[in-house]
Each structure stands twice: as C-alpha cells, then as structure tokens.
Short mmCIF file of C-alpha atoms and ligand atoms in Angstrom, two decimals:
data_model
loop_
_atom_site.label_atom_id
_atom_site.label_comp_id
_atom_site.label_asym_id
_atom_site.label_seq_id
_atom_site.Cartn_x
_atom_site.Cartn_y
_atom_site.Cartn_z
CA UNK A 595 -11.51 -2.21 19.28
CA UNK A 596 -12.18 0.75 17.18
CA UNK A 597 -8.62 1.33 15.45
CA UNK A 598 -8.98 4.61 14.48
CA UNK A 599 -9.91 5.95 18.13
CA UNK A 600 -6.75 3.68 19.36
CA UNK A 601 -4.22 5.94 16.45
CA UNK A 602 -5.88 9.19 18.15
CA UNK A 603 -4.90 7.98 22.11
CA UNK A 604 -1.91 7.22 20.59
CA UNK A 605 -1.41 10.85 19.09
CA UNK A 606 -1.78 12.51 22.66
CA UNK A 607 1.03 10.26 24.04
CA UNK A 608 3.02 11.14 21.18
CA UNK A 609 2.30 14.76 21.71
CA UNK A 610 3.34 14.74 25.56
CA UNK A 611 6.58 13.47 24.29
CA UNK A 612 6.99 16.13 21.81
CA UNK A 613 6.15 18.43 24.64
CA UNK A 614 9.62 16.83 26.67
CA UNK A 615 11.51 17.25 23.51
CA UNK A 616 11.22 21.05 23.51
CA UNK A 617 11.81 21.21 26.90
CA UNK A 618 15.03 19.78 26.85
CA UNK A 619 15.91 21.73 23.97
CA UNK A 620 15.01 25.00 25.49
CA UNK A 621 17.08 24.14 28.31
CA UNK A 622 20.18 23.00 26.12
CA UNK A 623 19.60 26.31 24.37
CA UNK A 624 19.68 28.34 28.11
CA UNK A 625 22.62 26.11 28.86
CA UNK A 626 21.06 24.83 31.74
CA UNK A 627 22.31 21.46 33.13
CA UNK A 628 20.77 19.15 31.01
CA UNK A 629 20.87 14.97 30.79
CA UNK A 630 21.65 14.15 27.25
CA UNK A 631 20.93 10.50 27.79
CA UNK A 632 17.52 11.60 28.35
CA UNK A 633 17.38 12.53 24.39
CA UNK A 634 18.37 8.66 24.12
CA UNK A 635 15.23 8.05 25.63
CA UNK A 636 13.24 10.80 23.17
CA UNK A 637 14.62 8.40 20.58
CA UNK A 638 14.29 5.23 22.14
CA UNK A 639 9.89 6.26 21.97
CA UNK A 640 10.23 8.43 18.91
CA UNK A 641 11.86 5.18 17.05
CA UNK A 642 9.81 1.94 18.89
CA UNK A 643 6.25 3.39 19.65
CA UNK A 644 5.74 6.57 17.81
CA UNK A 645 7.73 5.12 14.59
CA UNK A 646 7.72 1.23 14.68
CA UNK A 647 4.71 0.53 16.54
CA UNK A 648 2.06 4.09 15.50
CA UNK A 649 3.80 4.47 12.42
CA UNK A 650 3.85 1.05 11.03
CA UNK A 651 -0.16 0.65 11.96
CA UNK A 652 -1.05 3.46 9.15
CA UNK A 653 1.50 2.30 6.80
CA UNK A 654 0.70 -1.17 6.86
CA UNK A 655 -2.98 -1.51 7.84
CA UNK A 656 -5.02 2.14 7.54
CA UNK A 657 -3.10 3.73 4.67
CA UNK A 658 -2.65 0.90 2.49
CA UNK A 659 -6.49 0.23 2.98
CA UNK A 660 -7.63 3.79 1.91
CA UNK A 661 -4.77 3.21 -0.78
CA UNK A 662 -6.04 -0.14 -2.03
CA UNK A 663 -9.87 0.93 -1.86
CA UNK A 664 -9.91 4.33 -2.54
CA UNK A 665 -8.06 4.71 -5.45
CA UNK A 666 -4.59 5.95 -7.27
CA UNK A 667 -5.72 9.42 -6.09
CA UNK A 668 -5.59 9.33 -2.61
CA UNK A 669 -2.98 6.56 -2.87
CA UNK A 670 -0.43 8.86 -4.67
CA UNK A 671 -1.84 12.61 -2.98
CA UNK A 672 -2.57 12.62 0.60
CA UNK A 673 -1.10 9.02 1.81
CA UNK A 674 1.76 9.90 0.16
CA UNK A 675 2.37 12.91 1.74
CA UNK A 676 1.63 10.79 4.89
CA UNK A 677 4.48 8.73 4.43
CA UNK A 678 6.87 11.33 3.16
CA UNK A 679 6.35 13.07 6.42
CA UNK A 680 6.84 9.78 8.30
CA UNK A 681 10.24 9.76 6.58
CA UNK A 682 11.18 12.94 6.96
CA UNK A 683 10.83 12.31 10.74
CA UNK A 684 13.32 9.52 10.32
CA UNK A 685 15.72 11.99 9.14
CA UNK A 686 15.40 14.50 11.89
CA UNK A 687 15.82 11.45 14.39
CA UNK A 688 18.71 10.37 13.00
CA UNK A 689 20.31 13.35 12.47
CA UNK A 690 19.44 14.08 16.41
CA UNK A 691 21.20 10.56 17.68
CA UNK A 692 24.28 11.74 15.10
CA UNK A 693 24.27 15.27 16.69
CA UNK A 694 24.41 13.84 20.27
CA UNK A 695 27.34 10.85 19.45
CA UNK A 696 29.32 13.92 18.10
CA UNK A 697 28.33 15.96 21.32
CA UNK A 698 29.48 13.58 23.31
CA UNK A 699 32.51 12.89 21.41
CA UNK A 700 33.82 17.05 22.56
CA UNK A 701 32.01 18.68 19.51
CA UNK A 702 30.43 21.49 21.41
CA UNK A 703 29.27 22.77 18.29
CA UNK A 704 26.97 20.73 18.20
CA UNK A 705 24.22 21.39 20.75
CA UNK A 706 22.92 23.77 17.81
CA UNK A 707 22.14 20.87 15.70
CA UNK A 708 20.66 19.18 18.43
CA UNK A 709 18.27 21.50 19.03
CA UNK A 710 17.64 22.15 15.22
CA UNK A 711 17.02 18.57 14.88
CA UNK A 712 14.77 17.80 17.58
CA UNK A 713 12.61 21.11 17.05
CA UNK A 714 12.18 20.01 13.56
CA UNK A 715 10.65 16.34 14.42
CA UNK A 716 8.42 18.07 17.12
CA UNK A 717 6.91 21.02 14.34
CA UNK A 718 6.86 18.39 11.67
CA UNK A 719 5.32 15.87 13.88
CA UNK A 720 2.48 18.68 15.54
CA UNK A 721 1.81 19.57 12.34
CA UNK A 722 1.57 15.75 10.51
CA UNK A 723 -0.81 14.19 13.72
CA UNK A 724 -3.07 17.52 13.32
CA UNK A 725 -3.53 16.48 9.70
CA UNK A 726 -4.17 12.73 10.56
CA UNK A 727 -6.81 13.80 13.44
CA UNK A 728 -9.06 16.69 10.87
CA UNK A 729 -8.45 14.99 7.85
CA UNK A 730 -7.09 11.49 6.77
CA UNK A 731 -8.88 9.65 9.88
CA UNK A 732 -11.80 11.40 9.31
CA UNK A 733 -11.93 10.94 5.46
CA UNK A 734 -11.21 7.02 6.11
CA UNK A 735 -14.22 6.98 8.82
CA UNK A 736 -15.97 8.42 5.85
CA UNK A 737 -15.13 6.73 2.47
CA UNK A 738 -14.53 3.38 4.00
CA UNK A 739 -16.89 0.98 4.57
CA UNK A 740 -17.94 -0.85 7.89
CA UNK A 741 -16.41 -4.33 6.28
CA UNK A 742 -13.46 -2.22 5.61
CA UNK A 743 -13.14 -0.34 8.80
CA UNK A 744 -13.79 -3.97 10.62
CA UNK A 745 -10.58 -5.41 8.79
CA UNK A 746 -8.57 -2.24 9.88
CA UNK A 747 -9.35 -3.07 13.45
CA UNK A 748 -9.28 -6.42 13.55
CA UNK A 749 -5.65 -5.75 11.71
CA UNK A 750 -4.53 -3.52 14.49
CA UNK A 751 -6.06 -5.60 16.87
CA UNK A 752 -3.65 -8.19 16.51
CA UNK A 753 -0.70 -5.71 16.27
CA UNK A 754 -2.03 -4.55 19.99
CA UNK A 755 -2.19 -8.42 21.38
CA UNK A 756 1.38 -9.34 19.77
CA UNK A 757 3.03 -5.87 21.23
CA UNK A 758 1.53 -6.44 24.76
CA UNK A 759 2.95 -9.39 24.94
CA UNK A 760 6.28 -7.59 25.56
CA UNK A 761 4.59 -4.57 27.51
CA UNK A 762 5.30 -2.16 24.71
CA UNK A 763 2.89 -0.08 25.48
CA UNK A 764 3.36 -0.10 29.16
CA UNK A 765 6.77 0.30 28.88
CA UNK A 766 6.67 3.53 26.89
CA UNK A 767 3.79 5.25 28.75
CA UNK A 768 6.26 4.97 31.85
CA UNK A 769 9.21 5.93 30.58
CA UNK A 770 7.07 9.21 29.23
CA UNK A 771 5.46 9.40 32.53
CA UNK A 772 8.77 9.48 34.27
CA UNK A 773 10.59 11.82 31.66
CA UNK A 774 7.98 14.09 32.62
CA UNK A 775 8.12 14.18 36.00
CA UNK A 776 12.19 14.42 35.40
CA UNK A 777 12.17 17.58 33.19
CA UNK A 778 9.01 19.78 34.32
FE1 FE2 B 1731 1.36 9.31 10.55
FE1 FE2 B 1732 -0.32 9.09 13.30
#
C-alpha cells in the first residue's frame, strides 16, 4: 500500500464533504428548510475520519517521519504549520457543535455562527489539503527515502487493517454518499 496515494483518496472524500457543508450553510443562510442533525453528521466525519482517522495518520506516522529525518527545520516550519491548521479545524468544529446545541436550545441568533463556523473549517480545510497535495506529500516523496517511505506505509498499513475491522471506512463513505444524495 502506497500511504501517501491512500492520504490523497482520502483528501477527495474529505473534499465532497466540505462540498455538503457549504451546501447546508447556503441553505441555512436562504432560510430554506434545513435538517440540522445533518450538521451532526458533518461532525460525526469531520471528527472520526477526516480528524481521528486522516488526521492522526500525518501526525503520528508521515509528519513525525519528515520531522524525525528531516530535521528541526521542517519539523518546526512547515509540519508545524500542518498541525496548527489541524487544530485550528478543531476549533471551528467545536465552535459549530456549540453553535447548533445553542440553536437548538431557541437561540436563533445563532444560525450566523453556524454558518461562520462551518465556512471557516471548509476554506481552512480547501486551503490546508491543497498544501498537503503540491507540497508536503510531494516534498516527503522527495526527501525521504524508500526505507523511510516503506515504514510510513507499512505504519498506515496497520492503521487501515485495525480501522476496517470496525468498517470505518465503509461507514463514512456511506454516510457521505447518502448526505449527498440528501442535500443536492
Ligand atoms: Fe493535514
Ligand atoms: Fe491531509
């Protein structure tokens, strides 16, 4: 399994699901009749595949790699700003599910910072995946070498077995399939 290939398929199902979140929040913002549970299920991907199962691959197995063998430089400049992206996502996301409880709870107010919230992850997120895709991935196919790159997907390789295991992956590639189909 080449990892690296496996992060970029992983970036266009990300992408599709950015694609729902705007679409929601254009029709929140046009007050058409919208299901706000379906944000709950934005989150639900956002937090378990795009965060917990995408994120955690760079953090844990690519990025410390290209940390560890490349140096303090690219440790400190562009994998930081990798994971400081990562965690400003976080923030958005939770600031979304806190925007929804209070939306729920009669703050009408609040649709605004709904839609502020989850058009921030989706810019920040177009933005950070177009930087993995032209520049960090490409620099680690680079710099690393084939030992190296082997460990990576041998790493990620087991992360893949261990998630299947509970259908991760087929879970969330329905429940995008089937947001889609609810909100085009
Ligand atoms: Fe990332
Ligand atoms: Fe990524």
């Amino acid at each position: 399994m080449n990892a690296i290939d496996l992060m970029i398929e992983e970036h266009k199902l990300i992408k599709r699901m950015l694609v729902v979140c705007r679409k929601i929040s254009i029709k929140i913002l046009n007050n058409e009749e919208v299901d706000y549970d379906d944000f709950n299920k934005v989150i639900d991907f956002v937090r378990n595949f795009a965060d917990k199962h995408h994120h955690s691959k760079e953090e844990v197995i690519l990025f410390k790699k290209m940390g560890d063998a490349l140096g303090e430089r690219i440790a400190n400049g562009p994998i930081m700003g990798m994971l400081v992206e990562h965690d400003l996502g976080r923030l958005f996301i939770g600031n979304l599910e806190i925007s929804l409880a209070k939306f729920k709870a009669g703050d009408n107010d609040s649709r605004v910072d709904i839609i502020a919230n989850a058009i921030g992850y989706t810019d920040l997120l177009y933005r950070h995946i177009e930087k993995e895709d032209t520049t960090i991935y490409t620099f680690a196919l680079r710099k690393l070498s084939k030992e190296q790159l082997e460990e990576i997907n041998l790493a990620c390789y087991e992360v893949e077995i261990e998630a299947s295991k509970n259908s991760l992956q087929d879970k969330y590639v329905l429940l995008l399939s089937e947001l889609e189909s609810k909100i085009s």
